[in-house]
XYZ file of C-alpha atoms in Angstrom:
591
model
C 260.049 269.333 8.142
C 258.647 267.047 5.420
C 261.752 267.632 3.235
C 264.009 266.617 6.144
C 262.046 263.368 6.667
C 262.378 262.549 2.949
C 266.030 263.407 2.847
C 266.496 261.116 5.899
C 264.593 258.212 4.225
C 266.661 258.511 1.115
C 269.814 258.499 3.114
C 268.599 255.421 4.982
C 267.731 253.526 1.759
C 271.158 254.488 0.287
C 272.879 252.982 3.478
C 270.852 249.716 3.131
C 271.565 249.479 -0.684
C 275.292 250.180 -0.006
C 275.358 247.476 2.699
C 273.721 244.881 0.389
C 276.117 245.854 -2.495
C 279.137 245.433 -0.088
C 278.029 241.892 0.909
C 277.547 240.861 -2.714
C 281.006 242.236 -3.566
C 282.355 240.102 -0.749
C 280.742 236.983 -2.378
C 282.288 237.907 -5.779
C 285.661 238.450 -4.138
C 285.436 235.079 -2.253
C 284.777 233.284 -5.591
C 287.943 234.742 -7.078
C 290.019 233.702 -4.111
C 288.506 230.285 -4.241
C 289.630 229.729 -7.838
C 293.137 230.874 -6.677
C 293.023 228.075 -3.996
C 293.276 230.654 -1.135
C 290.911 228.597 0.940
C 291.582 230.094 4.503
C 291.030 233.720 3.173
C 287.806 232.614 1.479
C 286.597 230.847 4.647
C 287.077 233.949 6.658
C 285.095 236.104 4.198
C 282.283 233.513 3.733
C 281.851 233.210 7.652
C 281.269 236.943 7.681
C 278.862 236.841 4.803
C 276.876 234.056 6.338
C 276.562 235.986 9.675
C 275.263 239.063 7.865
C 271.489 239.631 7.771
C 271.516 240.423 4.070
C 273.338 237.342 2.903
C 272.823 234.822 5.704
C 270.433 232.878 3.380
C 272.935 232.787 0.406
C 273.007 229.353 -1.234
C 276.298 230.245 -2.976
C 277.956 231.211 0.335
C 277.139 227.852 1.927
C 278.101 226.019 -1.251
C 281.510 227.711 -1.250
C 282.072 226.998 2.462
C 281.285 223.271 1.879
C 283.738 223.033 -1.110
C 286.354 224.801 1.071
C 285.978 222.316 3.905
C 286.240 219.487 1.412
C 289.513 220.737 0.107
C 290.825 221.266 3.615
C 289.878 217.736 4.434
C 291.775 216.336 1.467
C 294.837 218.403 2.147
C 295.202 217.482 5.776
C 297.682 214.504 6.239
C 296.710 213.614 9.740
C 294.728 210.464 10.568
C 290.975 210.296 9.425
C 289.737 210.115 12.951
C 291.387 213.469 13.697
C 290.125 215.388 10.616
C 286.652 213.949 10.123
C 285.165 217.163 11.653
C 286.184 219.004 8.436
C 284.140 216.515 6.329
C 281.169 217.000 8.676
C 281.338 220.709 8.377
C 281.530 220.449 4.635
C 278.429 218.257 4.321
C 276.480 220.414 6.798
C 277.159 223.509 4.612
C 276.230 221.655 1.364
C 272.920 220.596 2.906
C 272.164 224.150 3.869
C 272.954 225.256 0.298
C 270.544 222.682 -1.043
C 267.829 223.588 1.496
C 268.128 227.257 0.460
C 268.210 226.798 -3.248
C 267.356 223.340 -4.889
C 267.173 224.610 -8.490
C 268.964 222.811 -11.346
C 271.542 225.624 -11.536
C 272.640 224.957 -8.104
C 272.037 221.180 -7.928
C 275.013 220.057 -10.027
C 277.707 221.610 -7.871
C 275.969 220.554 -4.626
C 275.407 216.971 -5.821
C 279.045 216.580 -6.944
C 280.206 217.776 -3.490
C 277.735 215.326 -1.862
C 279.250 212.567 -3.987
C 282.794 213.381 -3.139
C 281.919 213.628 0.620
C 279.969 210.400 0.628
C 282.955 208.549 -0.994
C 285.301 209.997 1.649
C 282.936 208.764 4.393
C 283.094 205.238 2.895
C 286.946 205.311 2.769
C 287.091 206.561 6.305
C 284.639 203.856 7.598
C 286.990 201.105 6.139
C 290.170 202.709 7.638
C 288.646 203.166 11.137
C 287.487 199.518 11.133
C 291.171 198.500 11.798
C 291.194 200.295 15.118
C 288.776 198.776 17.811
C 288.669 202.176 19.564
C 287.178 203.819 16.472
C 284.596 201.169 15.727
C 281.728 203.584 16.566
C 283.176 206.320 14.398
C 283.564 203.765 11.559
C 279.854 202.823 11.687
C 278.828 206.499 12.002
C 280.997 207.273 8.885
C 279.365 204.332 6.921
C 275.940 205.613 7.744
C 276.817 209.087 6.655
C 277.950 207.415 3.336
C 274.545 205.919 2.832
C 272.786 209.038 3.917
C 274.651 211.427 1.530
C 274.748 208.946 -1.396
C 270.935 208.560 -1.103
C 270.478 212.292 -1.284
C 272.086 212.592 -4.771
C 271.002 209.135 -6.012
C 267.634 207.831 -4.600
C 268.021 204.666 -6.766
C 271.388 203.694 -5.618
C 271.494 199.899 -4.517
C 273.341 199.823 -1.123
C 272.964 196.083 -0.619
C 276.312 194.839 -1.884
C 278.250 197.715 -0.260
C 276.369 197.030 3.144
C 277.272 193.288 2.799
C 280.868 194.161 2.145
C 281.126 196.620 4.977
C 279.449 194.614 7.652
C 281.465 191.523 6.556
C 284.617 193.485 7.129
C 283.258 194.866 10.433
C 282.441 191.394 11.592
C 285.742 190.008 10.541
C 287.614 192.751 12.333
C 285.734 192.226 15.622
C 286.202 188.510 15.342
C 289.862 189.171 15.022
C 289.816 191.512 18.068
C 287.984 188.849 19.988
C 290.532 186.099 19.223
C 293.473 188.432 20.016
C 292.196 190.043 23.185
C 291.641 187.055 25.441
C 288.139 186.405 24.178
C 286.534 189.680 25.230
C 282.730 189.109 25.099
C 282.157 192.763 23.950
C 284.077 192.054 20.742
C 282.178 188.747 20.259
C 278.820 190.494 20.547
C 279.760 193.205 18.086
C 281.061 190.712 15.625
C 277.856 188.631 15.911
C 275.645 191.658 15.359
C 277.632 192.698 12.186
C 277.533 189.148 10.689
C 273.834 188.648 11.459
C 273.194 191.984 9.572
C 274.990 190.434 6.580
C 272.868 187.357 6.731
C 269.736 189.537 6.957
C 270.786 190.994 3.581
C 272.106 187.771 1.997
C 271.144 184.548 3.959
C 273.566 182.501 1.761
C 276.667 184.662 2.360
C 279.570 182.163 2.778
C 281.930 184.573 4.590
C 279.422 185.590 7.211
C 278.371 181.995 7.895
C 282.035 180.914 8.091
C 282.911 183.682 10.684
C 279.886 182.957 12.760
C 280.852 179.251 12.887
C 284.440 180.257 13.989
C 283.042 182.491 16.670
C 280.675 179.829 17.996
C 283.399 177.256 17.998
C 285.774 179.412 19.990
C 282.946 180.379 22.532
C 282.149 176.713 22.873
C 285.849 175.815 23.397
C 286.181 178.557 26.006
C 283.077 177.380 27.878
C 284.459 173.720 27.896
C 287.828 175.065 29.161
C 286.207 176.995 32.048
C 284.092 173.836 33.028
C 287.353 171.733 33.082
C 289.159 174.239 35.211
C 286.255 174.332 37.676
C 286.201 170.528 37.798
C 290.054 170.351 38.247
C 289.677 172.853 41.142
C 287.137 170.873 42.893
C 289.275 167.668 42.490
C 292.330 169.493 43.968
C 290.191 170.707 46.958
C 289.184 167.087 47.724
C 292.685 165.792 47.340
C 294.082 168.511 49.616
C 291.473 167.641 52.222
C 292.493 163.926 52.127
C 296.193 164.934 52.421
C 295.369 167.098 55.430
C 293.501 164.258 57.160
C 296.376 161.743 56.402
C 298.972 164.130 57.748
C 296.945 164.667 60.915
C 296.689 160.856 61.525
C 300.373 160.379 60.888
C 301.079 163.241 63.398
C 299.038 161.493 66.046
C 300.887 158.186 65.391
C 304.177 159.922 65.717
C 303.125 161.532 68.958
C 302.141 158.110 70.408
C 305.423 156.648 69.295
C 307.358 159.413 71.039
C 305.495 158.775 74.212
C 306.208 155.139 73.910
C 309.915 155.893 73.517
C 309.941 158.237 76.561
C 308.305 155.551 78.610
C 310.978 153.047 77.655
C 313.777 155.593 78.041
C 312.782 156.194 81.715
C 312.845 152.384 82.367
C 316.337 152.272 80.961
C 317.408 155.425 82.802
C 319.230 153.570 85.422
C 321.241 151.508 82.919
C 322.153 154.636 80.816
C 323.606 156.708 83.712
C 327.101 155.925 82.617
C 326.381 156.923 79.081
C 325.210 160.345 80.152
C 328.721 161.715 80.915
C 329.789 160.556 77.477
C 326.839 162.241 75.858
C 327.498 165.490 77.694
C 331.066 165.539 76.472
C 329.888 164.830 72.972
C 327.243 167.599 73.269
C 329.876 170.149 74.406
C 332.064 169.072 71.382
C 329.131 169.491 68.970
C 328.287 172.925 70.344
C 331.824 174.068 69.901
C 331.895 172.723 66.394
C 328.444 174.607 65.762
C 329.875 177.917 66.973
C 332.948 177.549 64.637
C 330.675 176.828 61.768
C 328.511 179.944 62.531
C 331.643 182.177 62.730
C 332.878 180.921 59.407
C 329.431 181.409 57.943
C 329.228 185.123 59.256
C 332.698 185.715 57.800
C 331.652 184.482 54.357
C 328.500 186.583 54.440
C 330.566 189.797 55.257
C 332.865 188.988 52.361
C 329.895 188.457 49.946
C 328.244 191.770 51.056
C 331.539 193.562 50.444
C 331.937 192.005 46.994
C 328.281 192.948 46.064
C 328.751 196.496 47.196
C 331.895 196.898 45.007
C 330.036 195.317 42.114
C 327.121 197.721 42.518
C 329.502 200.675 42.498
C 331.255 199.452 39.332
C 327.923 198.961 37.548
C 326.639 202.328 38.639
C 329.797 204.035 37.188
C 329.467 202.147 33.874
C 325.683 203.061 33.759
C 326.403 206.729 34.231
C 329.042 206.680 31.564
C 326.694 204.912 29.161
C 323.897 207.298 30.052
C 326.128 210.237 29.026
C 327.049 208.561 25.783
C 323.323 207.765 25.072
C 322.331 211.386 25.614
C 325.049 212.569 23.236
C 324.006 209.970 20.610
C 320.344 210.924 21.067
C 321.112 214.550 20.556
C 323.027 213.705 17.250
C 320.149 211.494 16.075
C 317.578 214.259 16.883
C 319.562 216.870 14.942
C 319.839 214.439 11.911
C 316.159 213.656 12.111
C 315.263 217.463 12.168
C 317.496 217.892 9.128
C 315.799 214.984 7.337
C 312.389 216.220 8.167
C 313.217 219.766 6.904
C 314.513 218.324 3.505
C 311.444 216.127 3.279
C 309.273 219.089 3.895
C 311.038 220.980 1.007
C 310.574 218.107 -1.260
C 306.852 217.751 -0.475
C 306.436 221.488 -1.005
C 308.099 221.178 -4.454
C 305.997 218.233 -5.407
C 302.825 220.051 -4.275
C 303.708 222.976 -6.420
C 304.278 220.578 -9.281
C 300.790 219.227 -8.645
C 299.391 222.742 -8.804
C 301.150 223.297 -12.227
C 299.908 220.024 -13.550
C 296.306 220.726 -12.533
C 296.563 224.066 -14.278
C 296.872 222.229 -17.682
C 293.794 220.031 -17.097
C 290.526 221.267 -18.474
C 287.985 222.342 -15.878
C 284.764 220.395 -15.247
C 282.752 223.326 -16.428
C 284.528 223.304 -19.768
C 284.118 219.592 -20.145
C 280.435 219.754 -19.252
C 279.915 222.640 -21.777
C 281.809 220.776 -24.546
C 280.491 217.270 -23.764
C 277.280 217.540 -21.699
C 277.098 213.765 -20.919
C 280.505 212.676 -19.626
C 282.495 211.358 -16.677
C 286.215 211.592 -15.769
C 288.041 209.195 -13.395
C 291.544 210.503 -12.662
C 293.501 208.645 -9.969
C 297.317 209.543 -9.857
C 299.570 206.988 -8.339
C 301.535 209.636 -6.564
C 300.886 213.337 -5.760
C 301.537 214.178 -9.422
C 300.981 211.956 -12.352
C 302.236 211.018 -15.806
C 298.651 210.390 -17.006
C 296.645 213.576 -17.998
C 293.606 214.547 -19.989
C 293.239 217.368 -22.479
C 290.383 219.136 -24.236
C 290.054 222.125 -26.603
C 287.402 223.768 -28.771
C 288.132 225.227 -32.177
C 285.114 226.863 -33.944
C 282.513 223.978 -34.082
C 285.083 221.171 -33.335
C 285.412 219.650 -29.836
C 288.681 217.811 -29.051
C 289.281 215.569 -26.096
C 292.282 213.255 -25.348
C 293.569 210.879 -22.640
C 297.317 210.533 -22.567
C 299.892 208.411 -20.625
C 303.370 210.107 -20.393
C 306.486 208.151 -19.878
C 306.834 207.302 -16.220
C 304.744 208.544 -13.269
C 305.279 210.902 -10.299
C 307.352 214.073 -10.824
C 309.093 212.895 -14.083
C 305.868 211.881 -15.579
C 304.266 215.185 -14.637
C 307.018 217.197 -16.245
C 306.672 215.277 -19.466
C 302.822 215.608 -19.461
C 303.304 219.410 -19.336
C 305.564 219.267 -22.454
C 303.138 216.959 -24.287
C 300.078 219.132 -23.335
C 301.828 222.253 -24.516
C 302.638 220.545 -27.900
C 298.913 219.559 -28.436
C 297.958 223.193 -27.775
C 300.453 224.581 -30.238
C 299.444 222.006 -32.976
C 295.740 223.338 -32.771
C 296.181 226.935 -31.922
C 299.507 227.944 -33.580
C 299.484 225.523 -36.531
C 295.693 225.518 -36.932
C 295.399 221.797 -37.499
C 292.042 220.065 -37.231
C 292.707 216.570 -38.567
C 293.462 214.258 -35.636
C 296.128 212.288 -37.491
C 297.925 215.487 -38.551
C 297.528 216.805 -35.041
C 299.420 213.706 -33.541
C 302.052 214.075 -36.317
C 302.720 217.768 -35.454
C 302.612 216.991 -31.615
C 305.207 214.315 -32.084
C 307.411 216.714 -34.115
C 307.191 219.399 -31.411
C 307.847 216.919 -28.472
C 311.008 215.645 -30.270
C 312.117 219.135 -31.073
C 311.698 220.125 -27.362
C 313.813 217.108 -26.123
C 316.480 217.456 -28.910
C 317.590 220.736 -27.251
C 319.087 218.752 -24.480
C 322.715 217.454 -24.656
C 321.540 214.021 -23.655
C 319.431 211.777 -25.778
C 315.794 211.756 -24.543
C 313.343 209.188 -25.931
C 310.506 210.148 -23.633
C 307.075 210.775 -24.870
C 303.459 209.666 -24.448
C 300.656 207.219 -25.575
C 297.444 209.034 -26.479
C 293.822 208.530 -27.617
C 292.531 211.756 -29.430
C 288.834 212.169 -30.293
C 287.276 214.980 -32.353
C 283.438 215.612 -32.367
C 281.724 217.952 -34.905
C 278.212 218.305 -33.520
C 277.193 220.747 -36.174
C 278.078 218.440 -39.172
C 277.601 215.226 -37.123
C 281.178 213.971 -37.860
C 283.545 212.096 -35.533
C 287.295 211.400 -36.138
C 289.883 209.722 -34.000
C 293.588 208.842 -33.948
C 295.680 207.017 -31.396
C 299.251 206.343 -30.426
C 299.467 202.832 -28.861
C 296.079 203.412 -26.911
C 292.876 202.247 -28.676
C 289.434 203.621 -28.746
C 286.371 201.676 -27.448
C 282.766 202.631 -28.150
C 279.463 200.940 -27.446
C 276.158 201.095 -29.238
C 273.178 198.812 -28.722
C 275.147 196.731 -26.248
C 277.899 195.995 -28.863
C 281.550 196.916 -28.077
C 283.676 198.029 -31.064
C 287.362 198.632 -30.841
C 289.567 200.870 -33.177
C 293.233 199.913 -32.827
C 295.838 202.672 -32.529
C 299.121 203.116 -34.413
C 301.822 201.005 -32.775
C 304.054 203.959 -32.118
C 304.283 206.663 -29.290
C 304.386 210.394 -29.481
C 308.177 210.530 -29.156
C 311.471 209.605 -30.759
C 311.515 206.191 -32.519
C 313.675 204.657 -35.267
C 310.940 204.721 -37.940
C 308.436 207.580 -38.017
C 305.100 206.855 -39.642
C 302.109 209.154 -40.189
C 299.171 208.614 -37.708
C 295.961 207.420 -39.271
C 292.672 209.421 -38.880
C 289.652 207.139 -38.434
C 286.135 208.377 -39.443
C 283.305 207.129 -37.164
C 279.591 207.293 -37.938
C 277.735 209.798 -35.764
C 274.984 207.816 -34.037
C 273.190 209.098 -31.037
C 273.342 207.044 -27.725
C 276.876 205.909 -28.551
C 279.246 205.900 -25.624
C 283.055 206.444 -26.262
C 285.719 205.411 -23.822
C 289.255 206.887 -23.734
C 291.662 205.416 -21.219
C 295.231 204.535 -20.271
C 296.662 201.221 -19.079
C 296.614 201.887 -15.444
C 293.139 200.337 -14.745
C 293.801 197.031 -16.633
C 297.339 196.691 -15.200
C 296.275 197.008 -11.492
C 297.114 193.940 -9.419
C 294.562 192.678 -6.862
C 291.774 190.222 -6.435
C 291.916 186.961 -4.452
C 295.128 185.803 -6.430
C 296.887 189.104 -6.689
C 296.743 189.154 -10.556
C 296.245 192.014 -13.022
C 292.655 193.175 -13.722
C 293.186 192.888 -17.635
C 291.341 194.509 -20.527
C 288.915 191.588 -20.925
C 287.436 192.105 -17.495
C 287.433 195.965 -18.089
C 285.474 195.517 -21.376
C 282.982 193.138 -19.685
C 282.452 195.713 -16.876
C 281.592 198.510 -19.391
C 279.301 196.180 -21.342
C 277.508 195.116 -18.256
C 276.779 198.738 -17.086
C 276.525 200.287 -20.550
C 272.774 201.263 -20.081
C 273.462 203.034 -16.822
C 274.075 206.854 -16.664
C 277.588 207.907 -16.958
C 277.632 209.255 -13.349
C 276.631 205.821 -12.119
C 279.132 204.119 -14.444
C 281.898 206.268 -12.879
C 280.831 205.158 -9.424
C 280.761 201.502 -10.427
C 284.173 201.638 -12.264
C 285.712 203.457 -9.251
C 284.179 200.968 -6.704
C 285.322 198.018 -8.829
C 288.855 199.388 -8.935
C 289.088 199.934 -5.149
C 287.523 196.575 -4.482
C 289.932 194.725 -6.764
C 292.972 196.644 -5.394
C 292.018 196.435 -1.638
C 295.282 196.738 0.291
C 297.547 196.255 -2.754
C 299.573 199.255 -3.733
C 298.443 201.225 -6.823
C 300.905 200.312 -9.546
C 300.253 203.116 -12.105
C 298.244 206.270 -12.718
C 294.710 205.689 -13.840
C 292.805 207.952 -16.285
C 289.409 207.014 -17.858
C 286.918 209.402 -19.680
C 283.413 208.307 -20.925
C 281.447 210.463 -23.456
C 277.925 209.755 -24.652
C 276.499 211.552 -27.741
């Protein structure tokens, strides 16, 4: 009996262990599928894992679910108001992950997700402002932006962003008020938003100006209503006077008629002879009247007949046109379906091209291992980009580069793959470590690749290539058209690049390798020309490199994560509604 109980206990423990092992295997499998971008399959597995008693408190499971909802939110092409629930689900899962496990090993991934989600809420809040029906959703999205930003950065200063948001909100509701027959609801919402701005900045010119405009229009409307009321009262008095005058005139006419009848009776004897003549005249007039009525009836009948015929003709033409329109509409619908199908195929091809291009980019984990203190800002103009960044480790040497391939979109992405492959071969196949020699060999390989074509191809790239030897405390750099900026002790230094691209040119010159002193707390910036060339601002001009360098110097002492937020915010604020003109890629590294 005791042996049976022990056997049963062992069997029960074995089942529990097997169940726990199976759930952990599901977690490992979901991580693999996530790396393969099979988000729907991962989501199905994760939901099962979270519901299971063994793994329902898994921080990793909630983290994965949050990241998947973020990806689904970014992939959906529908309007923000229809997909915001995906972002809400993502943030809810990330918060659960943080509550379960707030250790440093889990914090980085969750905080990056919080940062991405918060930035998405801010974009949504600005988009929804343009639609008066979504004003409440806009404010909710903005409050979520503040909430989640505060969670990953308690020291973040929201004042300027709040001023900007409520200024835009007040301006939108003022515009709705002026365009919607002075609806008081819009006026109240505009006033509340603008007063909030003045609470934050009592000297804000835009808020004061908009409040003055609102007050002016409300005063004008009040004056207009008073004038209309006064005019109505005057019209009532005038109408009453006219009625009294008409009544008196009618009484006078009645008296005159009685006076005429009285005189007519006195003259009745004298007018006896005229009665016969008047009777004859009356009979003649009646006859003439009947003839006129008959002619009038005949004309009416003819007119009715003409109208009926005209209506029938119009009906026939309408039916014919309706048939033609239906045929034309059918043809247009078929053509539209064909165009949409072709467009879908093109978008699928471009999306796959994006997948291929993302495959050549170094992962965030690799960059964080190679360069612990860094940021990456990567903003393609289209779905795929000509700009790309590259990184590799050879023994104790860490390489990183930012490149701008010829063109952007699909052509630029194709060239970027060729150039990235040439960099990999230069280091791995030809075992080069000097940055100048690496660029020489990369140019040779790119030219060799394009010379296989029958057509002459002069495409290539501009690049900034940095090599850091942490062990021997050495730094080297080479550049093709793109310079290197680095800041130490609030002083910006610039190393100019060779004035030649990685590609076919008339005169080929060797690229120069520059040695840089290894000094701690030095920040290096590698970038393409997309940020400085962006049009925007009040006058629609380029941002320019001078403003860019001033921005970096002003925020040099901030952490690189905060610098990335400031640079990205400055770019979006400068660009506003202007179309992005080029790909943007900026990398910052602090040693």
